[in-house]
Amino acid sequence: MTGLLTAGFGLGVTALALKVAEGSHAALDTALSTTTGFLFLLAGAVAHVRRPANPIGVLIALVGVALFLEDLQFTGNPVLYTIAVPLRAASSPVIAHLVLAFPHGRLRSRWERLLVASSYLVVLALGVLGLLFSDDPRDLLAISADHNGRGVADRVLGLAAAVISAGVVVVLLYRWLTGRLPQRRLLSPVITIALLGALTSAAGTALGDGQPLSEPLLQIYRVSFCLWPLAFLAGVLRARVGNAEMIRLLLERDGTGLAALVQDDEVWKDSRSIDALNAAAGLVLDNQRLTAELEQRLAEVRASRARLVAAGDDERRRLERDLHDGAQQRLVSVVLLLRLADRRAELPPDVRTLLKSTVDELQTAITELRELARGIRPAILTEAGLGAAVRSLTDRIPMRVTLSADPVPRLDAAVEATAYYVTSEALTNTLKHARTDHVDVRIAVDGGRLRVEVTDHGVGGASADQGSGLAGLRDRVQALGGELSVDSGSGGTTVCAVIPLAG
């Protein structure tokens, strides 16, 4: 592109100087032709900057170079003239190539490639033929001064250009009629100016030089041709693949995966759009990766919390066994020894009274120790399951308890223990704070989840966010993948725990 622009601007300045020096061209014609060439160069540069991966910018700039090459035939230098004559219609095949390759920069069908190749071959061949039959003294390769040969070459060249132009227009119209809306939007400015230029040029040529409308029609053709590079540039600037729409297509997903983008070959390969889509796809992929990592870490945290709960339950069972087999048995032995001493020894009344008081205190300590062991993990929970353990718990509560418990199968030890502790803590809070004599307890297995509800009609005010025992129970329930909720108001309190039966 840098080489084309450098050569194009150099040729443009040279062509302008040659036409002005030659003196046979009107000022308007010279200005329009020169402006057209420079506009093609600038449009090609802009297109290349906007779409560097697309060769269409090079083709647009190449048209400007070809237009200036045609004007080299006005030189007085024989060598330069001999080189320029075969290129006197150099822009025609390049324009045909540009129009057929627009907007994606390549020829798609065999017929298009054949049409473009024929245009290059015919124009160059006829240019060489005209060079051989010439009486111009600047022509260094002329082998005959036959004007008829030169005239035949010019007529064949004109006919070939007309056929090629007609073929290009037909292909453009076919594309427009069969294309989708994005393609039509891109081709509309190009086709409009091409048809306008073709009609005015054909009409002006048909009328001849003597008609008053001939020259205005040819001027309209020149002006429309001057506007043609702007039409290509407008197509380039409008050739966006709909960045926002396709980004939304990628981002507005329901989490089930990325959308598949299928490229329409008729739509411009917009590098900025592709970059935007790649960035959007990267954001989605990064989001999915981070989500997957977060879910993995969350699963690890839940598994770790579950292991902590299981370890705590194991530790409670160990303490229960240690209390039952250790301290409790020793206290029972001490009580038996003191009673034996009371029966066998002759003791003063005051000593006997003190001994009896000691036995009573030890008996109380044994009872409290048994209650402590039972609170750590009731033996009935291990032996008979959740239903029997909750029923035993409600029987000991000094208030009216309505227990609604569906047949609950034996569950995982951690699930049973958690449900039991939720029930025990809720009943204890009701007894201490609710100021009511009635509470409802419901336990059921529903859809692979264990649901425990404890409801009273007391004064309310309970909360799991104030460092109470319910807060610890909520952590324990969440460690098993469940949820604990506390709904407490002036009409009473409901503590509900939902625990999945499988992790």
Coordinates of N, CA and C in Angstrom, one line a residue, residues 195-276:
L195 N -24.5 2.5 -12.5 CA -25.6 2.6 -13.5 C -25.8 4.0 -14.0
L196 N -25.7 5.0 -13.1 CA -25.8 6.4 -13.6 C -24.7 6.8 -14.6
G197 N -23.5 6.4 -14.3 CA -22.4 6.7 -15.2 C -22.6 5.9 -16.5
A198 N -23.0 4.7 -16.4 CA -23.1 3.9 -17.7 C -24.2 4.5 -18.6
L199 N -25.4 4.8 -18.0 CA -26.5 5.4 -18.8 C -26.1 6.7 -19.4
T200 N -25.5 7.6 -18.6 CA -25.2 8.9 -19.1 C -24.1 8.8 -20.2
S201 N -23.1 8.0 -20.0 CA -22.0 7.8 -21.0 C -22.6 7.2 -22.3
A202 N -23.4 6.2 -22.1 CA -24.0 5.6 -23.3 C -24.9 6.5 -24.1
A203 N -25.7 7.3 -23.3 CA -26.6 8.3 -24.0 C -25.8 9.4 -24.7
G204 N -24.7 9.9 -24.0 CA -23.9 10.9 -24.6 C -23.2 10.5 -25.8
T205 N -22.7 9.2 -25.8 CA -22.0 8.7 -26.9 C -22.9 8.4 -28.1
A206 N -24.1 8.0 -27.8 CA -25.1 7.7 -28.8 C -25.6 9.0 -29.5
L207 N -25.7 10.1 -28.8 CA -26.2 11.3 -29.4 C -25.1 11.9 -30.3
G208 N -23.9 11.7 -30.0 CA -22.8 12.3 -30.8 C -22.4 13.6 -30.4
D209 N -21.3 14.1 -31.0 CA -20.8 15.4 -30.5 C -21.6 16.6 -30.9
G210 N -22.5 16.5 -31.9 CA -23.2 17.6 -32.4 C -24.4 17.9 -31.6
Q211 N -24.9 17.0 -30.8 CA -26.1 17.2 -30.0 C -25.9 18.1 -28.8
P212 N -26.8 19.0 -28.4 CA -26.6 19.9 -27.3 C -26.6 19.1 -26.0
L213 N -27.3 18.0 -25.9 CA -27.3 17.2 -24.6 C -26.1 16.3 -24.5
S214 N -25.3 16.2 -25.5 CA -24.2 15.2 -25.4 C -23.2 15.6 -24.4
E215 N -22.7 16.8 -24.5 CA -21.7 17.3 -23.5 C -22.2 17.3 -22.1
P216 N -23.4 17.8 -21.7 CA -23.8 17.7 -20.4 C -23.9 16.3 -19.8
L217 N -24.4 15.4 -20.7 CA -24.4 14.0 -20.3 C -23.1 13.4 -20.0
L218 N -22.1 13.7 -20.8 CA -20.7 13.3 -20.6 C -20.1 13.9 -19.3
Q219 N -20.5 15.1 -19.0 CA -20.1 15.8 -17.8 C -20.7 15.1 -16.6
I220 N -21.9 14.7 -16.7 CA -22.6 13.9 -15.6 C -21.9 12.6 -15.4
Y221 N -21.5 12.0 -16.5 CA -20.7 10.8 -16.4 C -19.4 11.0 -15.7
R222 N -18.7 12.1 -16.0 CA -17.4 12.3 -15.4 C -17.6 12.6 -13.9
V223 N -18.6 13.4 -13.6 CA -18.8 13.7 -12.2 C -19.2 12.4 -11.4
S224 N -20.1 11.6 -12.0 CA -20.4 10.4 -11.3 C -19.2 9.4 -11.1
F225 N -18.4 9.4 -12.1 CA -17.2 8.6 -12.0 C -16.2 9.1 -10.9
C226 N -16.2 10.5 -10.8 CA -15.4 11.1 -9.7 C -16.0 10.7 -8.4
L227 N -17.3 10.5 -8.3 CA -17.9 10.2 -7.0 C -17.8 8.7 -6.7
W228 N -17.4 7.9 -7.7 CA -17.3 6.4 -7.5 C -16.4 6.0 -6.3
P229 N -15.2 6.5 -6.2 CA -14.3 6.1 -5.1 C -15.0 6.4 -3.7
L230 N -15.8 7.5 -3.7 CA -16.5 7.8 -2.4 C -17.6 6.7 -2.1
A231 N -18.2 6.2 -3.2 CA -19.1 5.1 -3.0 C -18.5 3.9 -2.4
F232 N -17.3 3.5 -3.0 CA -16.6 2.4 -2.4 C -16.2 2.6 -1.0
L233 N -15.7 3.9 -0.7 CA -15.3 4.2 0.7 C -16.5 4.1 1.6
A234 N -17.7 4.6 1.1 CA -18.9 4.6 1.9 C -19.2 3.1 2.3
G235 N -19.1 2.2 1.3 CA -19.3 0.8 1.5 C -18.4 0.3 2.5
V236 N -17.1 0.7 2.5 CA -16.1 0.2 3.4 C -16.5 0.7 4.9
L237 N -16.9 2.0 5.0 CA -17.2 2.5 6.3 C -18.4 2.0 6.9
R238 N -19.4 1.6 6.0 CA -20.6 1.0 6.5 C -20.6 -0.5 6.7
A239 N -19.4 -1.1 6.3 CA -19.3 -2.5 6.3 C -19.0 -3.0 7.7
R240 N -19.9 -2.8 8.6 CA -19.7 -3.3 10.0 C -20.5 -4.6 10.2
V241 N -20.1 -5.5 10.9 CA -20.8 -6.8 11.0 C -21.8 -6.7 12.1
G242 N -22.1 -5.5 12.6 CA -23.0 -5.4 13.7 C -22.4 -5.7 15.0
N243 N -21.4 -4.9 15.4 CA -20.6 -5.3 16.6 C -21.5 -5.5 17.8
A244 N -22.4 -4.5 18.1 CA -23.2 -4.6 19.3 C -24.1 -5.8 19.3
E245 N -24.7 -6.1 18.1 CA -25.6 -7.2 18.1 C -24.9 -8.5 18.3
M246 N -23.7 -8.7 17.7 CA -23.0 -10.0 17.8 C -22.4 -10.1 19.2
I247 N -22.0 -9.0 19.8 CA -21.5 -9.1 21.2 C -22.6 -9.5 22.1
R248 N -23.8 -8.9 21.9 CA -25.0 -9.4 22.7 C -25.2 -10.9 22.4
L249 N -25.1 -11.3 21.2 CA -25.3 -12.7 20.9 C -24.4 -13.6 21.7
L250 N -23.2 -13.1 21.9 CA -22.2 -13.9 22.7 C -22.5 -13.7 24.2
L251 N -22.8 -12.5 24.7 CA -22.9 -12.3 26.1 C -24.3 -12.6 26.7
E252 N -25.3 -12.4 26.0 CA -26.7 -12.7 26.5 C -27.0 -14.1 26.4
R253 N -26.3 -15.0 27.0 CA -26.6 -16.4 27.0 C -27.1 -16.8 28.4
D254 N -27.8 -18.0 28.4 CA -28.4 -18.4 29.7 C -27.4 -19.3 30.5
G255 N -26.1 -19.2 30.2 CA -25.2 -20.0 31.0 C -24.9 -21.4 30.4
T256 N -25.6 -21.8 29.3 CA -25.4 -23.1 28.8 C -24.3 -23.3 27.9
G257 N -23.7 -22.2 27.5 CA -22.5 -22.3 26.6 C -22.4 -21.1 25.6
L258 N -21.4 -21.0 24.8 CA -21.2 -19.9 23.9 C -22.1 -20.1 22.7
A259 N -22.4 -18.9 22.1 CA -23.1 -19.0 20.8 C -22.2 -19.3 19.7
A260 N -22.6 -19.9 18.7 CA -21.8 -20.2 17.5 C -22.0 -19.1 16.5
L261 N -20.9 -18.5 16.1 CA -20.9 -17.4 15.1 C -20.6 -18.1 13.7
V262 N -21.6 -17.9 12.8 CA -21.4 -18.4 11.4 C -21.2 -17.2 10.5
Q263 N -20.0 -17.1 9.9 CA -19.7 -15.9 9.0 C -20.5 -16.0 7.7
D264 N -21.2 -15.0 7.4 CA -21.8 -14.9 6.1 C -20.8 -14.3 5.1
D265 N -20.5 -15.1 4.0 CA -19.5 -14.7 3.1 C -19.8 -13.4 2.4
E266 N -21.1 -13.0 2.5 CA -21.5 -11.7 1.8 C -21.2 -10.5 2.7
V267 N -20.9 -10.7 3.9 CA -20.7 -9.6 4.8 C -19.2 -9.3 4.9
W268 N -18.9 -8.0 5.0 CA -17.5 -7.6 5.1 C -16.8 -8.3 6.3
K269 N -15.5 -8.7 6.0 CA -14.7 -9.2 7.1 C -14.1 -8.0 7.8
D270 N -14.9 -7.5 8.8 CA -14.5 -6.3 9.5 C -13.5 -6.7 10.6
S271 N -12.3 -6.2 10.5 CA -11.3 -6.6 11.4 C -11.6 -6.1 12.8
R272 N -12.2 -4.8 12.9 CA -12.5 -4.3 14.2 C -13.7 -5.1 14.8
S273 N -14.6 -5.5 14.0 CA -15.7 -6.3 14.5 C -15.2 -7.6 15.0
I274 N -14.3 -8.2 14.2 CA -13.8 -9.5 14.7 C -13.0 -9.3 16.0
D275 N -12.2 -8.2 16.1 CA -11.5 -8.0 17.3 C -12.5 -7.8 18.5
A276 N -13.6 -7.1 18.2 CA -14.6 -6.9 19.3 C -15.2 -8.2 19.7

